[in-house]
Amino acid sequence: MWRKALSCAGGALQRQAWRTIPYRCSSTASVTVNSIILRSLKDHYLEVSKMTPPPKISPPSPYTVVKGALDIGGPVLKGTFRDEEISISVMRMVDIVPGGSEDDYDEDSVNQLFVHVDIYKPNLQESLHFLCGLYPDALGIHSVSLRPKSESSESLDVPTKYNGPVFEDVDAKVRDALHGYILERGISEELFPFLQAWLYVKDHRNLMRWFKTVGSFVNATQQETLEA
């Protein structure tokens, strides 16, 4: 009976040992993978932290930087023209056109910006919204529409109202007049150097934050694995 009991116990221990070996191997592999990830993140973090930022550039008059714009979405610049208030938001074209590969991100594509301009007038519930393509040497209007002010604060969202006709289909005289309208308010290619530098700083800050947050998550996972 004892022999049978010991035999059964030995078999149970042996089965338990076989069950724990893969677990230990899995835990060891997990710790190794986590260590590789953490080391890689740290190396890239240090590499990115040494990158030379672009020269500090001030936005052209009459615009000033919106406080906290680097850490939140929405307008980057604000300004006034007579009794109007103007806000400007920006994105790179490569950040909003899906399906692109790294090979597509050449200098020309990086130098293409989308600018959202909202012009507000006192006592009006809507803003005049311009979606423009901005380049180092030119600015072109893609569309013109009226938007409720509640939507204008989220200037990169898709408007819920009619977005206006295809701008190229509008009469040439109207197109020229609208170009003159925004040019009078300081919306031109002169904004490009500042907005491109601002996007670089924002991307750099987001990348550094990403390295930190992913590293913190993986490190917490590794600590849990070691304590298990």
PDB file of C-alpha atoms in Angstrom:
ATOM      1  CA  MET A   1       0.000   0.000   0.000  1.00  0.00           C
ATOM      2  CA  TRP A   2       2.791   2.413   0.954  1.00  0.00           C
ATOM      3  CA  ARG A   3       4.664   1.482  -2.183  1.00  0.00           C
ATOM      4  CA  LYS A   4       1.529   2.174  -4.190  1.00  0.00           C
ATOM      5  CA  ALA A   5       0.994   5.477  -2.395  1.00  0.00           C
ATOM      6  CA  LEU A   6       4.611   6.569  -2.928  1.00  0.00           C
ATOM      7  CA  SER A   7       4.415   5.474  -6.531  1.00  0.00           C
ATOM      8  CA  CYS A   8       1.291   7.537  -7.032  1.00  0.00           C
ATOM      9  CA  ALA A   9       2.844  10.475  -5.195  1.00  0.00           C
ATOM     10  CA  GLY A  10       6.039  10.168  -7.213  1.00  0.00           C
ATOM     11  CA  GLY A  11       4.037  10.086 -10.406  1.00  0.00           C
ATOM     12  CA  ALA A  12       2.106  13.140  -9.319  1.00  0.00           C
ATOM     13  CA  LEU A  13       5.309  15.010  -8.451  1.00  0.00           C
ATOM     14  CA  GLN A  14       6.835  13.984 -11.750  1.00  0.00           C
ATOM     15  CA  ARG A  15       3.780  15.207 -13.647  1.00  0.00           C
ATOM     16  CA  GLN A  16       3.875  18.451 -11.661  1.00  0.00           C
ATOM     17  CA  ALA A  17       7.576  18.859 -12.464  1.00  0.00           C
ATOM     18  CA  TRP A  18       6.884  18.383 -16.164  1.00  0.00           C
ATOM     19  CA  ARG A  19       4.134  20.988 -15.950  1.00  0.00           C
ATOM     20  CA  THR A  20       6.362  23.524 -14.193  1.00  0.00           C
ATOM     21  CA  ILE A  21       9.349  23.185 -16.529  1.00  0.00           C
ATOM     22  CA  PRO A  22       7.598  24.797 -19.512  1.00  0.00           C
ATOM     23  CA  TYR A  23       6.286  27.506 -17.199  1.00  0.00           C
ATOM     24  CA  ARG A  24       9.793  28.277 -15.953  1.00  0.00           C
ATOM     25  CA  CYS A  25      11.117  28.298 -19.502  1.00  0.00           C
ATOM     26  CA  SER A  26       8.271  30.539 -20.554  1.00  0.00           C
ATOM     27  CA  SER A  27       8.931  32.897 -17.646  1.00  0.00           C
ATOM     28  CA  THR A  28      12.636  32.995 -18.448  1.00  0.00           C
ATOM     29  CA  ALA A  29      11.931  33.670 -22.108  1.00  0.00           C
ATOM     30  CA  SER A  30       9.471  36.405 -21.165  1.00  0.00           C
ATOM     31  CA  VAL A  31      12.036  38.109 -18.927  1.00  0.00           C
ATOM     32  CA  THR A  32      14.647  37.851 -21.687  1.00  0.00           C
ATOM     33  CA  VAL A  33      12.319  39.363 -24.280  1.00  0.00           C
ATOM     34  CA  ASN A  34      11.324  42.145 -21.891  1.00  0.00           C
ATOM     35  CA  SER A  35      14.991  42.904 -21.200  1.00  0.00           C
ATOM     36  CA  ILE A  36      15.719  43.123 -24.925  1.00  0.00           C
ATOM     37  CA  ILE A  37      12.765  45.472 -25.418  1.00  0.00           C
ATOM     38  CA  LEU A  38      13.788  47.669 -22.482  1.00  0.00           C
ATOM     39  CA  ARG A  39      17.399  47.849 -23.657  1.00  0.00           C
ATOM     40  CA  SER A  40      16.312  48.718 -27.195  1.00  0.00           C
ATOM     41  CA  LEU A  41      13.883  51.375 -25.950  1.00  0.00           C
ATOM     42  CA  LYS A  42      16.584  52.891 -23.761  1.00  0.00           C
ATOM     43  CA  ASP A  43      19.112  52.955 -26.615  1.00  0.00           C
ATOM     44  CA  HIS A  44      16.644  54.624 -28.966  1.00  0.00           C
ATOM     45  CA  TYR A  45      15.521  57.029 -26.253  1.00  0.00           C
ATOM     46  CA  LEU A  46      19.110  58.156 -25.700  1.00  0.00           C
ATOM     47  CA  GLU A  47      19.680  58.404 -29.449  1.00  0.00           C
ATOM     48  CA  VAL A  48      16.567  60.511 -30.015  1.00  0.00           C
ATOM     49  CA  SER A  49      17.310  62.704 -26.986  1.00  0.00           C
ATOM     50  CA  LYS A  50      20.610  63.743 -28.609  1.00  0.00           C
ATOM     51  CA  MET A  51      18.950  64.931 -31.820  1.00  0.00           C
ATOM     52  CA  THR A  52      19.532  68.605 -32.517  1.00  0.00           C
ATOM     53  CA  PRO A  53      16.257  70.552 -32.463  1.00  0.00           C
ATOM     54  CA  PRO A  54      15.526  73.078 -35.210  1.00  0.00           C
ATOM     55  CA  PRO A  55      16.373  76.736 -34.566  1.00  0.00           C
ATOM     56  CA  LYS A  56      13.779  78.507 -32.470  1.00  0.00           C
ATOM     57  CA  ILE A  57      11.393  80.358 -34.767  1.00  0.00           C
ATOM     58  CA  SER A  58       8.644  82.788 -33.874  1.00  0.00           C
ATOM     59  CA  PRO A  59       5.373  82.742 -35.816  1.00  0.00           C
ATOM     60  CA  PRO A  60       4.813  85.650 -38.186  1.00  0.00           C
ATOM     61  CA  SER A  61       2.688  88.558 -37.024  1.00  0.00           C
ATOM     62  CA  PRO A  62      -0.110  88.750 -35.963  1.00  0.00           C
ATOM     63  CA  TYR A  63      -0.018  85.184 -34.614  1.00  0.00           C
ATOM     64  CA  THR A  64       1.059  83.787 -31.262  1.00  0.00           C
ATOM     65  CA  VAL A  65       1.378  80.202 -30.042  1.00  0.00           C
ATOM     66  CA  VAL A  66      -1.596  78.743 -28.172  1.00  0.00           C
ATOM     67  CA  LYS A  67      -0.507  77.874 -24.634  1.00  0.00           C
ATOM     68  CA  GLY A  68      -0.163  74.111 -24.139  1.00  0.00           C
ATOM     69  CA  ALA A  69      -0.589  73.364 -27.849  1.00  0.00           C
ATOM     70  CA  LEU A  70       2.317  70.883 -27.821  1.00  0.00           C
ATOM     71  CA  ASP A  71       0.546  68.641 -25.324  1.00  0.00           C
ATOM     72  CA  ILE A  72      -3.038  68.843 -26.558  1.00  0.00           C
ATOM     73  CA  GLY A  73      -4.831  68.658 -29.874  1.00  0.00           C
ATOM     74  CA  GLY A  74      -6.445  71.613 -31.549  1.00  0.00           C
ATOM     75  CA  PRO A  75      -5.208  75.037 -32.645  1.00  0.00           C
ATOM     76  CA  VAL A  76      -1.500  75.853 -32.711  1.00  0.00           C
ATOM     77  CA  LEU A  77      -1.689  79.576 -33.438  1.00  0.00           C
ATOM     78  CA  LYS A  78      -4.163  82.311 -32.662  1.00  0.00           C
ATOM     79  CA  GLY A  79      -4.408  85.880 -33.850  1.00  0.00           C
ATOM     80  CA  THR A  80      -6.745  88.762 -34.553  1.00  0.00           C
ATOM     81  CA  PHE A  81      -7.654  90.822 -37.590  1.00  0.00           C
ATOM     82  CA  ARG A  82      -9.792  93.873 -36.873  1.00  0.00           C
ATOM     83  CA  ASP A  83     -12.735  92.441 -34.905  1.00  0.00           C
ATOM     84  CA  GLU A  84     -12.067  88.848 -35.974  1.00  0.00           C
ATOM     85  CA  GLU A  85     -10.378  86.026 -34.092  1.00  0.00           C
ATOM     86  CA  ILE A  86      -8.372  83.494 -36.090  1.00  0.00           C
ATOM     87  CA  SER A  87      -7.099  80.048 -35.092  1.00  0.00           C
ATOM     88  CA  ILE A  88      -4.736  77.804 -37.053  1.00  0.00           C
ATOM     89  CA  SER A  89      -4.224  74.042 -36.724  1.00  0.00           C
ATOM     90  CA  VAL A  90      -1.729  71.950 -38.673  1.00  0.00           C
ATOM     91  CA  MET A  91      -0.905  68.355 -39.620  1.00  0.00           C
ATOM     92  CA  ARG A  92       1.549  66.757 -42.007  1.00  0.00           C
ATOM     93  CA  MET A  93      -0.030  65.197 -45.051  1.00  0.00           C
ATOM     94  CA  VAL A  94       1.881  61.944 -44.407  1.00  0.00           C
ATOM     95  CA  ASP A  95       0.179  61.706 -40.996  1.00  0.00           C
ATOM     96  CA  ILE A  96      -3.358  61.717 -42.387  1.00  0.00           C
ATOM     97  CA  VAL A  97      -3.028  59.870 -45.704  1.00  0.00           C
ATOM     98  CA  PRO A  98      -3.281  56.127 -44.879  1.00  0.00           C
ATOM     99  CA  GLY A  99      -1.356  53.336 -46.521  1.00  0.00           C
ATOM    100  CA  GLY A 100       1.973  55.076 -46.946  1.00  0.00           C
ATOM    101  CA  SER A 101       5.266  53.297 -46.315  1.00  0.00           C
ATOM    102  CA  GLU A 102       8.504  54.756 -45.025  1.00  0.00           C
ATOM    103  CA  ASP A 103       9.738  54.946 -48.623  1.00  0.00           C
ATOM    104  CA  ASP A 104       6.896  57.372 -49.350  1.00  0.00           C
ATOM    105  CA  TYR A 105       8.044  59.792 -46.647  1.00  0.00           C
ATOM    106  CA  ASP A 106      10.536  61.701 -48.760  1.00  0.00           C
ATOM    107  CA  GLU A 107      11.395  65.363 -48.355  1.00  0.00           C
ATOM    108  CA  ASP A 108       8.565  66.466 -50.632  1.00  0.00           C
ATOM    109  CA  SER A 109       5.896  64.608 -48.658  1.00  0.00           C
ATOM    110  CA  VAL A 110       7.216  65.880 -45.316  1.00  0.00           C
ATOM    111  CA  ASN A 111       7.119  69.405 -46.743  1.00  0.00           C
ATOM    112  CA  GLN A 112       3.376  69.142 -47.394  1.00  0.00           C
ATOM    113  CA  LEU A 113       1.244  70.414 -44.537  1.00  0.00           C
ATOM    114  CA  PHE A 114      -2.503  70.609 -44.060  1.00  0.00           C
ATOM    115  CA  VAL A 115      -3.587  73.829 -42.379  1.00  0.00           C
ATOM    116  CA  HIS A 116      -7.033  74.402 -40.868  1.00  0.00           C
ATOM    117  CA  VAL A 117      -7.932  78.067 -40.491  1.00  0.00           C
ATOM    118  CA  ASP A 118     -11.015  79.184 -38.560  1.00  0.00           C
ATOM    119  CA  ILE A 119     -12.110  82.818 -38.687  1.00  0.00           C
ATOM    120  CA  TYR A 120     -14.592  83.969 -36.041  1.00  0.00           C
ATOM    121  CA  LYS A 121     -16.710  87.107 -36.061  1.00  0.00           C
ATOM    122  CA  PRO A 122     -18.422  88.570 -32.975  1.00  0.00           C
ATOM    123  CA  ASN A 123     -22.010  87.483 -32.316  1.00  0.00           C
ATOM    124  CA  LEU A 124     -21.968  84.841 -35.059  1.00  0.00           C
ATOM    125  CA  GLN A 125     -22.509  81.173 -34.218  1.00  0.00           C
ATOM    126  CA  GLU A 126     -20.417  79.876 -37.111  1.00  0.00           C
ATOM    127  CA  SER A 127     -16.833  80.305 -38.237  1.00  0.00           C
ATOM    128  CA  LEU A 128     -15.489  80.494 -41.769  1.00  0.00           C
ATOM    129  CA  HIS A 129     -13.248  77.462 -42.170  1.00  0.00           C
ATOM    130  CA  PHE A 130     -10.449  77.133 -44.733  1.00  0.00           C
ATOM    131  CA  LEU A 131      -8.680  73.828 -45.364  1.00  0.00           C
ATOM    132  CA  CYS A 132      -5.386  74.628 -47.065  1.00  0.00           C
ATOM    133  CA  GLY A 133      -2.310  72.861 -48.362  1.00  0.00           C
ATOM    134  CA  LEU A 134       0.838  74.614 -47.158  1.00  0.00           C
ATOM    135  CA  TYR A 135       4.244  74.283 -48.806  1.00  0.00           C
ATOM    136  CA  PRO A 136       7.574  76.090 -48.365  1.00  0.00           C
ATOM    137  CA  ASP A 137       6.806  78.377 -51.296  1.00  0.00           C
ATOM    138  CA  ALA A 138       3.031  78.295 -51.703  1.00  0.00           C
ATOM    139  CA  LEU A 139      -0.368  77.931 -50.060  1.00  0.00           C
ATOM    140  CA  GLY A 140      -3.436  76.536 -51.791  1.00  0.00           C
ATOM    141  CA  ILE A 141      -7.059  76.376 -50.647  1.00  0.00           C
ATOM    142  CA  HIS A 142      -8.717  72.946 -50.740  1.00  0.00           C
ATOM    143  CA  SER A 143     -12.135  73.892 -49.390  1.00  0.00           C
ATOM    144  CA  VAL A 144     -14.112  76.670 -47.722  1.00  0.00           C
ATOM    145  CA  SER A 145     -17.058  76.028 -45.415  1.00  0.00           C
ATOM    146  CA  LEU A 146     -19.056  77.425 -42.507  1.00  0.00           C
ATOM    147  CA  ARG A 147     -18.797  75.470 -39.273  1.00  0.00           C
ATOM    148  CA  PRO A 148     -20.439  75.784 -35.866  1.00  0.00           C
ATOM    149  CA  LYS A 149     -18.043  77.183 -33.282  1.00  0.00           C
ATOM    150  CA  SER A 150     -18.334  73.992 -31.217  1.00  0.00           C
ATOM    151  CA  GLU A 151     -16.829  72.080 -34.145  1.00  0.00           C
ATOM    152  CA  SER A 152     -14.198  74.709 -34.839  1.00  0.00           C
ATOM    153  CA  SER A 153     -12.480  74.024 -31.526  1.00  0.00           C
ATOM    154  CA  GLU A 154     -11.866  70.484 -32.803  1.00  0.00           C
ATOM    155  CA  SER A 155     -10.522  71.742 -36.086  1.00  0.00           C
ATOM    156  CA  LEU A 156      -9.084  68.424 -37.237  1.00  0.00           C
ATOM    157  CA  ASP A 157     -12.392  66.574 -36.967  1.00  0.00           C
ATOM    158  CA  VAL A 158     -14.641  65.958 -39.952  1.00  0.00           C
ATOM    159  CA  PRO A 159     -17.324  68.676 -40.072  1.00  0.00           C
ATOM    160  CA  THR A 160     -20.939  67.546 -39.765  1.00  0.00           C
ATOM    161  CA  LYS A 161     -22.212  70.119 -42.271  1.00  0.00           C
ATOM    162  CA  TYR A 162     -21.687  70.549 -45.996  1.00  0.00           C
ATOM    163  CA  ASN A 163     -17.990  71.121 -46.608  1.00  0.00           C
ATOM    164  CA  GLY A 164     -18.438  73.352 -49.631  1.00  0.00           C
ATOM    165  CA  PRO A 165     -17.850  72.667 -53.329  1.00  0.00           C
ATOM    166  CA  VAL A 166     -14.621  71.332 -54.787  1.00  0.00           C
ATOM    167  CA  PHE A 167     -12.549  74.482 -54.719  1.00  0.00           C
ATOM    168  CA  GLU A 168     -11.146  73.976 -58.218  1.00  0.00           C
ATOM    169  CA  ASP A 169     -14.709  73.981 -59.556  1.00  0.00           C
ATOM    170  CA  VAL A 170     -15.395  77.436 -58.135  1.00  0.00           C
ATOM    171  CA  ASP A 171     -15.192  80.398 -60.509  1.00  0.00           C
ATOM    172  CA  ALA A 172     -11.619  81.673 -60.879  1.00  0.00           C
ATOM    173  CA  LYS A 173     -12.566  85.184 -59.709  1.00  0.00           C
ATOM    174  CA  VAL A 174     -14.085  83.777 -56.515  1.00  0.00           C
ATOM    175  CA  ARG A 175     -11.005  81.617 -55.922  1.00  0.00           C
ATOM    176  CA  ASP A 176      -8.703  84.602 -56.356  1.00  0.00           C
ATOM    177  CA  ALA A 177     -10.861  86.695 -54.026  1.00  0.00           C
ATOM    178  CA  LEU A 178     -10.772  84.011 -51.308  1.00  0.00           C
ATOM    179  CA  HIS A 179      -7.001  83.678 -51.648  1.00  0.00           C
ATOM    180  CA  GLY A 180      -6.752  87.436 -51.197  1.00  0.00           C
ATOM    181  CA  TYR A 181      -9.097  87.204 -48.199  1.00  0.00           C
ATOM    182  CA  ILE A 182      -6.838  84.841 -46.230  1.00  0.00           C
ATOM    183  CA  LEU A 183      -3.641  86.504 -47.470  1.00  0.00           C
ATOM    184  CA  GLU A 184      -4.861  89.781 -45.971  1.00  0.00           C
ATOM    185  CA  ARG A 185      -5.128  87.928 -42.648  1.00  0.00           C
ATOM    186  CA  GLY A 186      -1.563  86.653 -42.779  1.00  0.00           C
ATOM    187  CA  ILE A 187      -2.369  83.135 -44.004  1.00  0.00           C
ATOM    188  CA  SER A 188       0.447  82.435 -46.463  1.00  0.00           C
ATOM    189  CA  GLU A 189       3.586  80.373 -47.055  1.00  0.00           C
ATOM    190  CA  GLU A 190       5.310  82.558 -44.451  1.00  0.00           C
ATOM    191  CA  LEU A 191       3.698  80.299 -41.838  1.00  0.00           C
ATOM    192  CA  PHE A 192       5.546  77.239 -43.149  1.00  0.00           C
ATOM    193  CA  PRO A 193       8.940  77.580 -41.367  1.00  0.00           C
ATOM    194  CA  PHE A 194       7.339  77.977 -37.950  1.00  0.00           C
ATOM    195  CA  LEU A 195       4.696  75.264 -38.395  1.00  0.00           C
ATOM    196  CA  GLN A 196       7.212  72.752 -39.728  1.00  0.00           C
ATOM    197  CA  ALA A 197       9.555  73.427 -36.788  1.00  0.00           C
ATOM    198  CA  TRP A 198       6.621  73.213 -34.371  1.00  0.00           C
ATOM    199  CA  LEU A 199       5.610  69.815 -35.773  1.00  0.00           C
ATOM    200  CA  TYR A 200       9.185  68.585 -35.389  1.00  0.00           C
ATOM    201  CA  VAL A 201       9.220  69.577 -31.716  1.00  0.00           C
ATOM    202  CA  LYS A 202       5.791  68.014 -31.149  1.00  0.00           C
ATOM    203  CA  ASP A 203       6.768  64.758 -32.890  1.00  0.00           C
ATOM    204  CA  HIS A 204      10.020  64.628 -30.914  1.00  0.00           C
ATOM    205  CA  ARG A 205       8.193  65.172 -27.627  1.00  0.00           C
ATOM    206  CA  ASN A 206       5.578  62.533 -28.475  1.00  0.00           C
ATOM    207  CA  LEU A 207       8.287  60.031 -29.434  1.00  0.00           C
ATOM    208  CA  MET A 208      10.198  60.604 -26.190  1.00  0.00           C
ATOM    209  CA  ARG A 209       6.965  60.204 -24.230  1.00  0.00           C
ATOM    210  CA  TRP A 210       6.197  56.995 -26.150  1.00  0.00           C
ATOM    211  CA  PHE A 211       9.582  55.477 -25.260  1.00  0.00           C
ATOM    212  CA  LYS A 212       8.985  56.300 -21.593  1.00  0.00           C
ATOM    213  CA  THR A 213       5.421  55.002 -21.353  1.00  0.00           C
ATOM    214  CA  VAL A 214       6.079  51.770 -23.276  1.00  0.00           C
ATOM    215  CA  GLY A 215       9.239  51.178 -21.241  1.00  0.00           C
ATOM    216  CA  SER A 216       7.344  51.737 -17.983  1.00  0.00           C
ATOM    217  CA  PHE A 217       4.650  49.272 -19.053  1.00  0.00           C
ATOM    218  CA  VAL A 218       7.139  46.568 -20.087  1.00  0.00           C
ATOM    219  CA  ASN A 219       9.176  47.121 -16.926  1.00  0.00           C
ATOM    220  CA  ALA A 220       6.059  46.712 -14.770  1.00  0.00           C
ATOM    221  CA  THR A 221       5.214  43.498 -16.642  1.00  0.00           C
ATOM    222  CA  GLN A 222       8.742  42.200 -16.055  1.00  0.00           C
ATOM    223  CA  GLN A 223       8.539  42.919 -12.327  1.00  0.00           C
ATOM    224  CA  GLU A 224       5.262  40.980 -12.125  1.00  0.00           C
ATOM    225  CA  THR A 225       6.873  38.050 -13.979  1.00  0.00           C
ATOM    226  CA  LEU A 226       9.849  37.977 -11.611  1.00  0.00           C
ATOM    227  CA  GLU A 227       7.584  38.084  -8.563  1.00  0.00           C
ATOM    228  CA  ALA A 228       5.321  35.293  -9.875  1.00  0.00           C
TER     229      ALA A 228
END
